[in-house]
Amino acid sequence: MIWNEEYETLPREALEALQLKRLRSLVERVYGTVPFYRNKLEKSGYRLGDIHSLQDLASLPFTTKIDLRDTYPFGMFAVPMERVVRIHASSGTTGKPVVVGYTRRDVDTWAELMARTLSCGGTTKGDIVQNAYGYGLFTGGLGAHYGAEKIGAAVIPISGGNSKRQIMLMQDFGSTILTSTPSYALNLAEVMAEEGVDPSTLKLKCGLFGAEPWSEAMRKEIEKKLHINAIDIYGLSEVIGPGVASECLEEKHGLHVFEDHFIPEIIDPETGKALPYGELGELVFTTITKEAFPVIRYRTRDISRLIPEPCSCGRTHIRMERISGRTDDMLIIRGVNVFPSQIEAILLAIKGVEPHYQLIVDRAGNLDTLEIQVEVGEQVFANADEVKVLQNMERRIVKDIKDYLGVSAKVKLVEPKTLQRSEGKASRVLDKRRI
Amino acid sequence: MKVEQISIFLENRPGGLEEVTRILKDAGINIRTLTLADTSDFGILRMIVNDVDATSRVLKENGFRFSRTNVVAVEVPDRPGGLHGILAALAGSGVNVEYMYAFVERSGQNAVMIFRFDAPDKAIEVLRQNGLTVLPGERLYTS
């Protein structure tokens, strides 16, 4: 099912002409309105009017997460605040989040893109969409919500968690579409089994899953356990949120990037050189229609490849392969992006805690778990050899991690010699998940 | 009049305690008394040893997180209400007991309790005013 027949099946030639027109206008606009881009473009040798073909995109400078941190909070906004109607935020690499803004038109564009995404999974008017993505600063919840409303489907804005209630509503309301992280879908299946609920008696027909990496094996498992079609969707706040790309039901192979709004590239993460179609590398996006928070060649750090072959669903938009990894140390824990450096910053802000720690990520049942092993500091132990002092410290760490990052962690205090003494970041993270 | 105690942070894992006792045995250190406070994840082993400096040295060499803390050893009359008399005297003075445990040997006809107070100097003063005997460390370190 194609939501926007005209744009989603635009012949390549017309699509590329549209992209070029939009790209040129974007670059000229940010050159005039965002000092950051003006500086960067000038340094790269760009002169106004330099974009003559889509190939010229490769000569423009990249935008990175560090740039977004340096311009915190609103330095990358390309419109005055009077035109911003929505602000979202996602994880930065330190204590401060990455802030993104939307104009009214951006919100409409986003709804259109999520309507396309939901349509990829067969959603129509009359469907009941149970939206178990988190609502809030995270773009997942509201992104899916607006898309479903745009289609005219009925949205249940239940947000994440409360599995038993989720299942009760599925039964009582007859939800037909589920939007959540893939691991949460598996968790729901598990709780159903525990509660003696037979998924085949539910009206659920399709789930649109994203916000964390998953595999074909997980898809098979979700489809079998929930008796649904499972579709991989992709997005990130810096680009727009969910609604950047989606698989189609027809192929379930590669996610169509909505190319009339975003230009994808694959680059070599080491050299920054653009790679030809089919090669594995880092995904880079340029947003060509966004008003409040456009990005030029934003480095996602996600690893994928582009599939240019035409698709049987009729969409002409290029496909990207499902994400197979990261080029940095970002962890995705229950759909929440977490950088070890953020956790380190939080630990260091707590008195008596030393920066000797290890993060252990695992999956208990189908839910991600995060254990933070923290060395008991010399100072804190010299001043107090009492259980309550150490337990208070543990509680404080758990609370701060939850407050700042939105993830629940378990803290385990360890003896000094337990943790490896290495400067390398790799030893700080032990990811035991098998996805 | 305070006693030096060694407190060691231990993770709850098999062999954790054994490691400490082995290291002390190899260094020829005699443990005079000990107590273990534990939670589900970790424990704090507190002990009084015959040689605090040597103990500190070997623990440090072996990478343990430990501290030297001052505790107070008090003679407790070995009869009903003996301990209560001590605690009652302290309660009235506003001194808080962080933790306490028993020493294994007697001192004459009395039992000996080890106390960790939030205000040890004040506690010692109060105990003495109430006619109680506070023992110096030397009396505990060696038999």
XYZ file of C-alpha atoms in Angstrom:
578
model
C 0.000 0.000 0.000
C 1.514 3.301 -1.122
C 0.479 6.452 0.723
C 1.785 9.028 -1.754
C 1.649 7.359 -5.137
C 2.904 10.446 -6.974
C 6.075 11.033 -4.999
C 6.896 7.516 -3.907
C 6.843 6.175 -7.467
C 8.327 9.212 -9.189
C 10.542 8.104 -12.110
C 14.217 8.319 -11.085
C 14.958 11.122 -13.501
C 12.183 13.334 -12.172
C 13.082 12.375 -8.595
C 16.705 13.359 -9.099
C 15.710 16.649 -10.728
C 13.526 17.364 -7.697
C 16.357 16.435 -5.337
C 18.756 18.762 -7.115
C 16.326 21.667 -6.995
C 15.672 21.082 -3.298
C 19.338 20.541 -2.451
C 20.372 23.777 -4.120
C 17.702 25.714 -2.296
C 18.651 24.086 1.031
C 22.334 24.916 0.735
C 21.601 28.499 -0.241
C 19.160 28.865 2.613
C 21.433 27.552 5.373
C 24.330 29.561 3.956
C 22.278 32.645 4.642
C 20.682 31.696 7.953
C 23.015 29.397 9.919
C 26.454 30.867 10.751
C 27.776 27.359 11.439
C 27.003 26.228 7.878
C 28.177 29.473 6.361
C 31.592 29.078 8.018
C 31.880 25.442 7.181
C 30.791 25.886 3.573
C 33.175 28.783 3.046
C 36.064 26.830 4.518
C 35.320 23.958 2.147
C 35.637 26.309 -0.798
C 31.942 26.479 -1.567
C 30.670 29.613 -3.292
C 26.997 30.519 -3.529
C 25.429 28.813 -6.526
C 28.063 26.054 -6.667
C 25.612 23.146 -6.709
C 25.095 22.120 -10.326
C 24.459 18.415 -10.015
C 23.720 15.865 -7.300
C 27.362 14.775 -7.548
C 28.352 18.151 -6.127
C 26.870 17.064 -2.797
C 30.010 14.985 -2.223
C 32.094 18.173 -2.164
C 30.157 19.640 0.763
C 31.415 19.277 4.340
C 29.955 16.742 6.755
C 27.923 17.573 9.825
C 28.671 15.486 12.916
C 27.225 14.939 16.330
C 30.092 17.011 17.729
C 28.922 19.950 15.618
C 25.474 19.572 17.146
C 26.999 19.547 20.617
C 29.060 22.658 19.904
C 25.994 24.570 18.767
C 23.797 23.435 21.675
C 20.954 24.148 22.072
C 19.602 26.113 19.113
C 22.692 27.059 17.100
C 21.737 24.861 14.136
C 18.192 26.176 13.822
C 17.662 27.747 10.408
C 14.513 29.684 11.318
C 13.701 32.153 14.093
C 12.102 30.661 17.204
C 8.741 32.238 16.264
C 8.499 29.685 13.497
C 9.446 26.674 15.653
C 6.441 24.756 16.933
C 8.100 21.652 18.372
C 11.372 20.726 20.055
C 12.657 17.182 20.526
C 15.968 15.938 21.875
C 18.078 12.819 21.743
C 21.272 11.609 23.326
C 24.397 13.636 22.878
C 27.772 12.152 23.577
C 28.114 14.037 26.848
C 25.621 15.210 29.420
C 23.866 17.553 27.007
C 21.321 16.241 24.520
C 21.091 17.000 20.812
C 18.213 19.394 20.283
C 16.118 19.410 17.125
C 13.326 21.777 16.099
C 10.348 21.614 13.756
C 8.305 24.290 12.014
C 4.622 23.679 11.383
C 5.527 22.514 7.899
C 8.218 20.182 9.279
C 5.627 18.595 11.569
C 3.368 18.117 8.527
C 6.238 16.640 6.507
C 7.023 14.279 9.348
C 3.390 13.175 9.592
C 3.390 12.570 5.825
C 6.557 10.455 6.100
C 5.186 8.418 8.978
C 1.912 7.996 7.063
C 4.028 6.536 4.238
C 5.862 4.314 6.730
C 2.691 3.021 8.344
C 1.206 2.465 4.878
C 4.251 0.349 4.042
C 2.915 -1.995 6.713
C -0.607 -1.852 5.282
C -2.121 0.649 7.709
C -5.292 2.354 6.487
C -8.244 4.302 7.824
C -10.101 2.006 10.148
C -6.977 0.451 11.596
C -6.274 0.751 15.301
C -2.633 1.625 15.912
C -1.247 0.708 19.308
C 1.706 3.042 19.624
C 4.107 1.610 22.157
C 6.976 3.920 21.263
C 7.848 6.241 24.112
C 6.179 9.636 24.097
C 8.189 12.646 25.143
C 11.443 14.161 24.003
C 12.124 10.925 22.126
C 10.796 11.278 18.575
C 9.366 7.754 18.331
C 6.059 8.243 20.115
C 4.848 11.501 18.597
C 6.299 10.650 15.180
C 4.247 7.467 14.837
C 1.259 9.174 16.443
C 0.999 11.976 13.885
C 1.521 9.597 10.985
C -1.285 7.330 12.140
C -3.635 10.277 12.616
C -2.745 11.579 9.171
C -3.845 8.286 7.670
C -7.046 8.503 9.662
C -6.304 5.435 11.751
C -7.255 5.411 15.435
C -4.179 5.794 17.642
C -3.829 4.363 21.115
C -1.079 6.532 22.623
C -0.137 3.954 25.242
C 3.632 4.615 25.071
C 6.117 1.949 26.206
C 5.918 -0.346 29.217
C 2.985 -1.811 31.151
C 2.952 -5.023 29.141
C -0.122 -6.534 30.793
C -2.132 -3.418 30.075
C -0.827 -3.357 26.495
C -2.112 -6.892 26.028
C -5.449 -6.122 27.657
C -6.002 -3.215 25.267
C -4.941 -5.332 22.294
C -7.628 -7.816 23.266
C -10.348 -5.338 24.197
C -9.785 -2.628 21.571
C -8.787 -4.984 18.782
C -5.541 -3.216 17.886
C -4.466 -4.100 14.346
C -1.079 -2.364 14.117
C 1.702 -2.304 16.694
C 4.491 0.262 16.719
C 7.332 -0.375 19.156
C 10.934 -1.450 19.424
C 11.448 -5.025 18.168
C 12.698 -6.218 21.542
C 9.567 -4.866 23.189
C 7.428 -6.774 20.694
C 9.190 -9.965 21.768
C 8.651 -9.036 25.373
C 4.921 -8.642 24.700
C 4.879 -12.093 23.100
C 6.535 -13.522 26.175
C 4.090 -11.873 28.565
C 1.215 -13.142 26.414
C 2.542 -16.662 26.782
C 2.815 -16.224 30.550
C -0.720 -14.843 30.751
C -2.120 -17.588 28.561
C -3.137 -15.197 25.786
C -3.166 -16.810 22.338
C -1.798 -14.238 19.842
C -3.760 -15.843 17.007
C -6.971 -14.666 18.677
C -5.818 -11.033 18.435
C -6.589 -8.755 15.494
C -2.970 -7.634 15.234
C -1.741 -7.929 11.649
C 1.430 -5.905 11.369
C 4.122 -4.385 13.532
C 6.440 -1.537 12.561
C 9.610 -1.858 14.533
C 12.595 0.423 14.829
C 14.793 2.512 17.121
C 17.207 -0.353 17.730
C 19.149 -2.855 15.653
C 17.578 -6.238 15.038
C 18.071 -9.173 12.743
C 16.261 -11.436 10.294
C 16.196 -14.099 12.990
C 14.408 -11.699 15.312
C 11.932 -10.822 12.580
C 11.086 -14.493 12.093
C 10.660 -14.926 15.806
C 8.367 -11.900 16.189
C 6.295 -12.911 13.171
C 5.893 -16.446 14.451
C 5.182 -15.576 18.045
C 2.779 -12.699 17.411
C 1.243 -13.992 14.148
C 1.965 -10.727 12.362
C 4.102 -9.205 9.634
C 7.108 -7.414 11.077
C 8.519 -4.424 9.213
C 11.817 -2.659 9.880
C 11.610 1.120 9.999
C 14.421 3.631 10.374
C 14.938 7.158 11.497
C 16.907 9.386 13.811
C 16.070 12.653 15.515
C 18.881 14.535 13.814
C 17.319 13.795 10.440
C 13.619 13.996 11.433
C 12.844 11.062 13.744
C 11.178 7.864 12.532
C 10.026 8.204 8.930
C 13.382 8.379 7.173
C 13.092 4.912 5.642
C 10.843 1.881 5.785
C 10.636 -1.638 4.440
C 7.689 -2.562 2.251
C 5.487 -5.559 2.974
C 6.067 -6.853 -0.537
C 9.808 -7.449 -0.214
C 10.779 -6.989 3.426
C 14.228 -6.516 2.035
C 15.861 -3.140 2.422
C 14.221 0.051 3.647
C 13.016 2.608 1.101
C 14.585 5.960 1.918
C 12.034 8.713 1.283
C 14.276 10.334 -1.247
C 12.122 13.296 -2.121
C 12.991 14.515 1.414
C 16.355 12.945 2.190
C 19.428 12.181 0.130
C 21.312 9.146 1.461
C 24.992 8.484 0.855
C 27.352 5.762 1.979
C 30.847 6.857 2.889
C 34.018 5.249 4.076
C 34.008 6.135 7.784
C 37.806 6.380 7.815
C 38.455 8.545 4.775
C 35.058 10.220 4.375
C 35.061 9.259 0.703
C 31.663 8.604 -0.883
C 31.287 4.929 -1.801
C 29.432 3.487 -4.795
C 26.056 1.745 -4.460
C 26.243 -1.666 -2.898
C 29.293 -1.015 -0.748
C 29.102 -1.225 2.990
C 29.894 1.962 4.887
C 28.539 4.745 7.041
C 25.129 6.190 6.232
C 25.023 9.934 5.658
C 21.864 11.979 5.181
C 21.085 15.379 3.779
C 17.612 16.701 4.525
C 16.338 18.654 1.550
C 12.943 19.869 2.735
C 13.319 20.498 6.439
C 12.963 24.104 7.560
C 13.848 24.407 11.261
C 16.644 21.866 11.554
C 18.095 20.925 8.187
C 21.296 18.916 8.071
C 23.883 18.701 5.317
C 25.643 15.351 5.047
C 24.919 14.294 8.608
C 27.059 11.348 9.649
C 24.744 8.858 11.332
C 27.498 6.433 12.427
C 25.110 3.666 11.335
C 26.532 1.055 8.984
C 24.518 0.030 5.948
C 24.649 -0.199 2.149
C 22.394 1.177 -0.560
C 20.419 -1.113 -2.865
C 19.652 0.666 -6.159
C 17.758 -2.194 -7.846
C 14.056 -1.496 -8.517
C 11.613 -2.959 -5.987
C 8.536 -5.033 -6.728
C 6.367 -2.780 -4.571
C 6.522 -0.047 -7.190
C 8.347 2.526 -5.101
C 11.223 4.082 -6.974
C 13.019 5.223 -3.826
C 16.360 3.610 -3.185
C 16.616 1.041 -0.429
C 19.093 0.872 2.413
C 20.004 -2.440 3.959
C 19.027 -2.965 7.579
C 21.568 -1.388 9.935
C 24.332 -3.842 10.697
C 26.347 -1.897 13.237
C 27.812 1.380 14.408
C 31.068 3.150 13.714
C 31.128 4.558 17.238
C 30.487 3.183 20.711
C 26.843 4.204 20.982
C 24.684 1.618 22.705
C 20.978 1.264 22.139
C 19.328 0.065 25.310
C 15.607 -0.563 25.109
C 15.436 1.894 22.245
C 17.321 4.597 24.113
C 20.619 5.775 22.663
C 23.340 5.788 25.258
C 26.978 6.740 24.911
C 29.457 5.389 27.465
C 30.813 8.941 27.696
C 27.428 10.145 28.987
C 27.489 7.562 31.742
C 31.048 8.529 32.572
C 30.034 12.194 32.851
C 27.222 11.269 35.239
C 29.486 9.090 37.381
C 32.113 11.801 37.623
C 29.545 14.336 38.782
C 28.785 12.157 41.814
C 31.045 12.843 44.761
C 33.288 9.967 45.688
C 32.788 8.039 42.458
C 35.903 7.420 40.432
C 35.877 6.977 36.665
C 36.639 3.286 36.850
C 33.625 1.490 35.519
C 32.410 -1.092 33.086
C 29.079 -1.276 31.323
C 27.596 -4.699 30.829
C 24.724 -4.830 28.407
C 22.750 -8.028 28.184
C 19.321 -9.243 27.344
C 17.206 -10.868 30.039
C 14.299 -12.537 28.323
C 13.761 -10.017 25.552
C 14.575 -6.857 27.416
C 17.921 -5.168 27.434
C 19.626 -4.831 30.762
C 22.370 -2.429 31.688
C 24.650 -3.154 34.598
C 27.182 -0.559 35.610
C 30.069 -1.964 37.574
C 31.642 0.840 39.501
C 34.816 0.598 41.473
C 34.547 1.650 45.085
C 36.691 4.741 45.308
C 39.525 5.064 47.792
C 38.235 8.342 49.148
C 34.687 7.255 49.694
C 35.738 4.065 51.451
C 38.349 5.763 53.595
C 35.747 8.134 54.936
C 32.993 5.650 55.508
C 33.177 1.905 55.850
C 29.422 1.632 56.219
C 26.994 -0.321 54.110
C 24.496 2.516 54.005
C 27.000 4.983 52.536
C 27.789 2.601 49.699
C 24.145 1.764 49.143
C 23.269 5.449 48.997
C 25.948 5.869 46.385
C 24.489 3.006 44.358
C 21.017 4.514 44.569
C 22.298 7.923 43.567
C 23.958 6.498 40.453
C 20.817 4.585 39.477
C 18.688 7.685 39.951
C 20.990 10.019 38.029
C 21.275 7.602 35.111
C 17.495 7.309 35.022
C 16.972 11.062 35.349
C 19.504 12.135 32.742
C 19.433 9.277 30.252
C 16.033 7.685 30.774
C 17.355 4.154 31.159
C 17.126 1.887 34.164
C 20.465 0.540 35.209
C 21.625 -1.822 37.886
C 24.695 -0.670 39.729
C 27.176 -3.103 41.151
C 30.039 -1.880 43.285
C 33.188 -3.834 42.639
C 36.654 -4.242 44.030
C 39.366 -2.210 42.301
C 41.074 -5.145 40.680
C 37.866 -6.415 39.055
C 37.969 -3.882 36.236
C 40.610 -3.810 33.581
C 42.946 -0.884 33.745
C 42.870 0.215 30.150
C 42.489 3.530 28.462
C 40.754 1.933 25.512
C 37.030 2.471 25.394
C 36.316 -1.040 24.210
C 37.085 -2.551 27.573
C 34.558 -0.234 29.189
C 31.664 -1.887 27.426
C 30.752 -5.530 27.381
C 27.786 -6.131 25.116
C 26.640 -9.701 25.608
C 23.463 -9.380 23.563
C 22.923 -11.788 20.713
C 20.576 -10.043 18.347
C 41.806 5.157 73.666
C 40.584 4.154 70.246
C 41.168 0.874 68.485
C 42.253 0.677 64.857
C 40.115 -1.576 62.765
C 40.627 -2.696 59.177
C 37.567 -2.604 56.885
C 37.739 -4.356 53.529
C 35.293 -3.987 50.668
C 34.417 -7.373 49.186
C 32.249 -8.308 46.250
C 29.892 -11.157 46.921
C 31.543 -13.931 45.010
C 32.799 -17.392 45.810
C 36.298 -17.343 47.216
C 36.303 -13.647 48.065
C 36.707 -14.145 51.767
C 39.131 -17.007 51.334
C 41.437 -14.733 49.372
C 41.670 -12.317 52.289
C 42.312 -14.997 54.888
C 44.950 -16.588 52.675
C 46.804 -13.329 52.157
C 46.760 -12.613 55.895
C 47.858 -16.146 56.718
C 50.788 -15.872 54.289
C 51.807 -12.589 55.912
C 51.628 -14.171 59.355
C 48.867 -11.890 60.542
C 46.570 -12.972 63.333
C 42.936 -11.983 63.090
C 41.759 -11.202 66.602
C 38.111 -10.802 65.706
C 36.024 -10.103 62.638
C 32.530 -9.371 61.457
C 30.994 -9.290 58.012
C 28.272 -6.857 57.000
C 26.701 -7.916 53.737
C 24.141 -6.943 51.137
C 23.103 -8.935 48.099
C 25.977 -7.506 46.080
C 28.819 -6.680 48.377
C 30.085 -7.024 51.896
C 32.334 -5.149 54.265
C 34.683 -7.268 56.283
C 35.752 -5.562 59.476
C 38.459 -6.957 61.652
C 40.888 -6.296 64.402
C 44.317 -7.715 63.746
C 47.554 -8.003 65.645
C 49.453 -5.774 63.203
C 47.482 -3.016 61.478
C 50.427 -1.650 59.485
C 51.486 -5.014 58.089
C 47.869 -5.824 57.224
C 47.473 -2.522 55.402
C 50.626 -3.197 53.456
C 49.648 -6.648 52.188
C 46.103 -5.594 51.374
C 47.410 -2.679 49.380
C 49.878 -4.902 47.550
C 47.047 -7.198 46.592
C 44.821 -4.419 45.295
C 42.103 -4.468 47.931
C 39.931 -1.485 48.726
C 40.219 -1.107 52.483
C 40.276 1.535 55.149
C 41.599 1.976 58.664
C 38.858 3.137 60.949
C 38.753 4.030 64.595
C 36.431 2.038 66.776
C 35.926 1.912 70.529
C 36.244 -1.247 72.638
C 34.112 -1.257 75.740
C 33.904 -3.747 78.591
C 30.379 -5.029 78.954
C 29.319 -6.412 82.320
C 28.431 -10.075 81.767
C 24.954 -9.966 83.257
C 21.382 -9.123 82.171
C 21.192 -5.467 81.201
C 24.946 -5.136 80.753
C 24.770 -3.963 77.156
C 21.628 -1.994 77.791
C 23.412 0.148 80.361
C 25.945 1.218 77.746
C 23.394 1.982 75.085
C 21.149 3.836 77.505
C 24.025 6.085 78.575
C 24.855 6.832 74.934
C 21.264 7.348 73.826
C 20.818 10.170 76.283
C 23.902 11.929 74.955
C 22.866 11.879 71.302
C 25.746 9.661 70.158
C 24.788 7.322 67.335
C 26.038 3.754 66.994
C 26.906 3.077 63.350
C 27.569 -0.589 64.010
C 28.813 -2.896 66.737
C 30.078 -6.416 67.148
C 31.529 -8.637 69.823
C 35.190 -9.267 70.544
C 35.932 -12.942 70.986
C 37.941 -12.771 74.198
C 36.782 -11.697 77.593
C 38.419 -8.985 79.610
C 38.456 -10.377 83.117
C 34.841 -11.085 84.057
C 33.528 -8.836 81.292
C 32.643 -9.327 77.671
C 34.059 -6.853 75.152
C 32.059 -5.069 72.480
C 33.483 -3.092 69.563
C 31.545 0.045 68.650
C 31.719 2.379 65.735
C 30.284 5.736 66.819
C 29.519 8.808 64.757
C 31.284 10.844 67.500
C 33.863 8.541 69.120
C 35.508 11.122 71.394
C 32.239 12.201 72.865
C 31.198 8.561 73.251
C 34.356 7.727 75.179
C 33.754 10.667 77.505
C 30.152 9.632 78.144
C 31.119 6.001 78.757
C 33.764 6.974 81.285
C 31.433 9.342 83.078
C 29.107 6.376 83.437
C 31.821 4.262 85.028
C 32.377 2.022 82.025
C 35.800 0.756 80.955
C 37.104 1.680 77.523
C 39.959 -0.560 76.451
C 43.063 0.666 74.606
C 43.948 -0.961 71.291
C 47.028 -2.670 72.700
C 44.829 -4.777 74.946
C 43.093 -6.189 71.864
C 45.846 -6.516 69.303
C 47.715 -9.155 71.306
C 46.437 -11.867 73.544
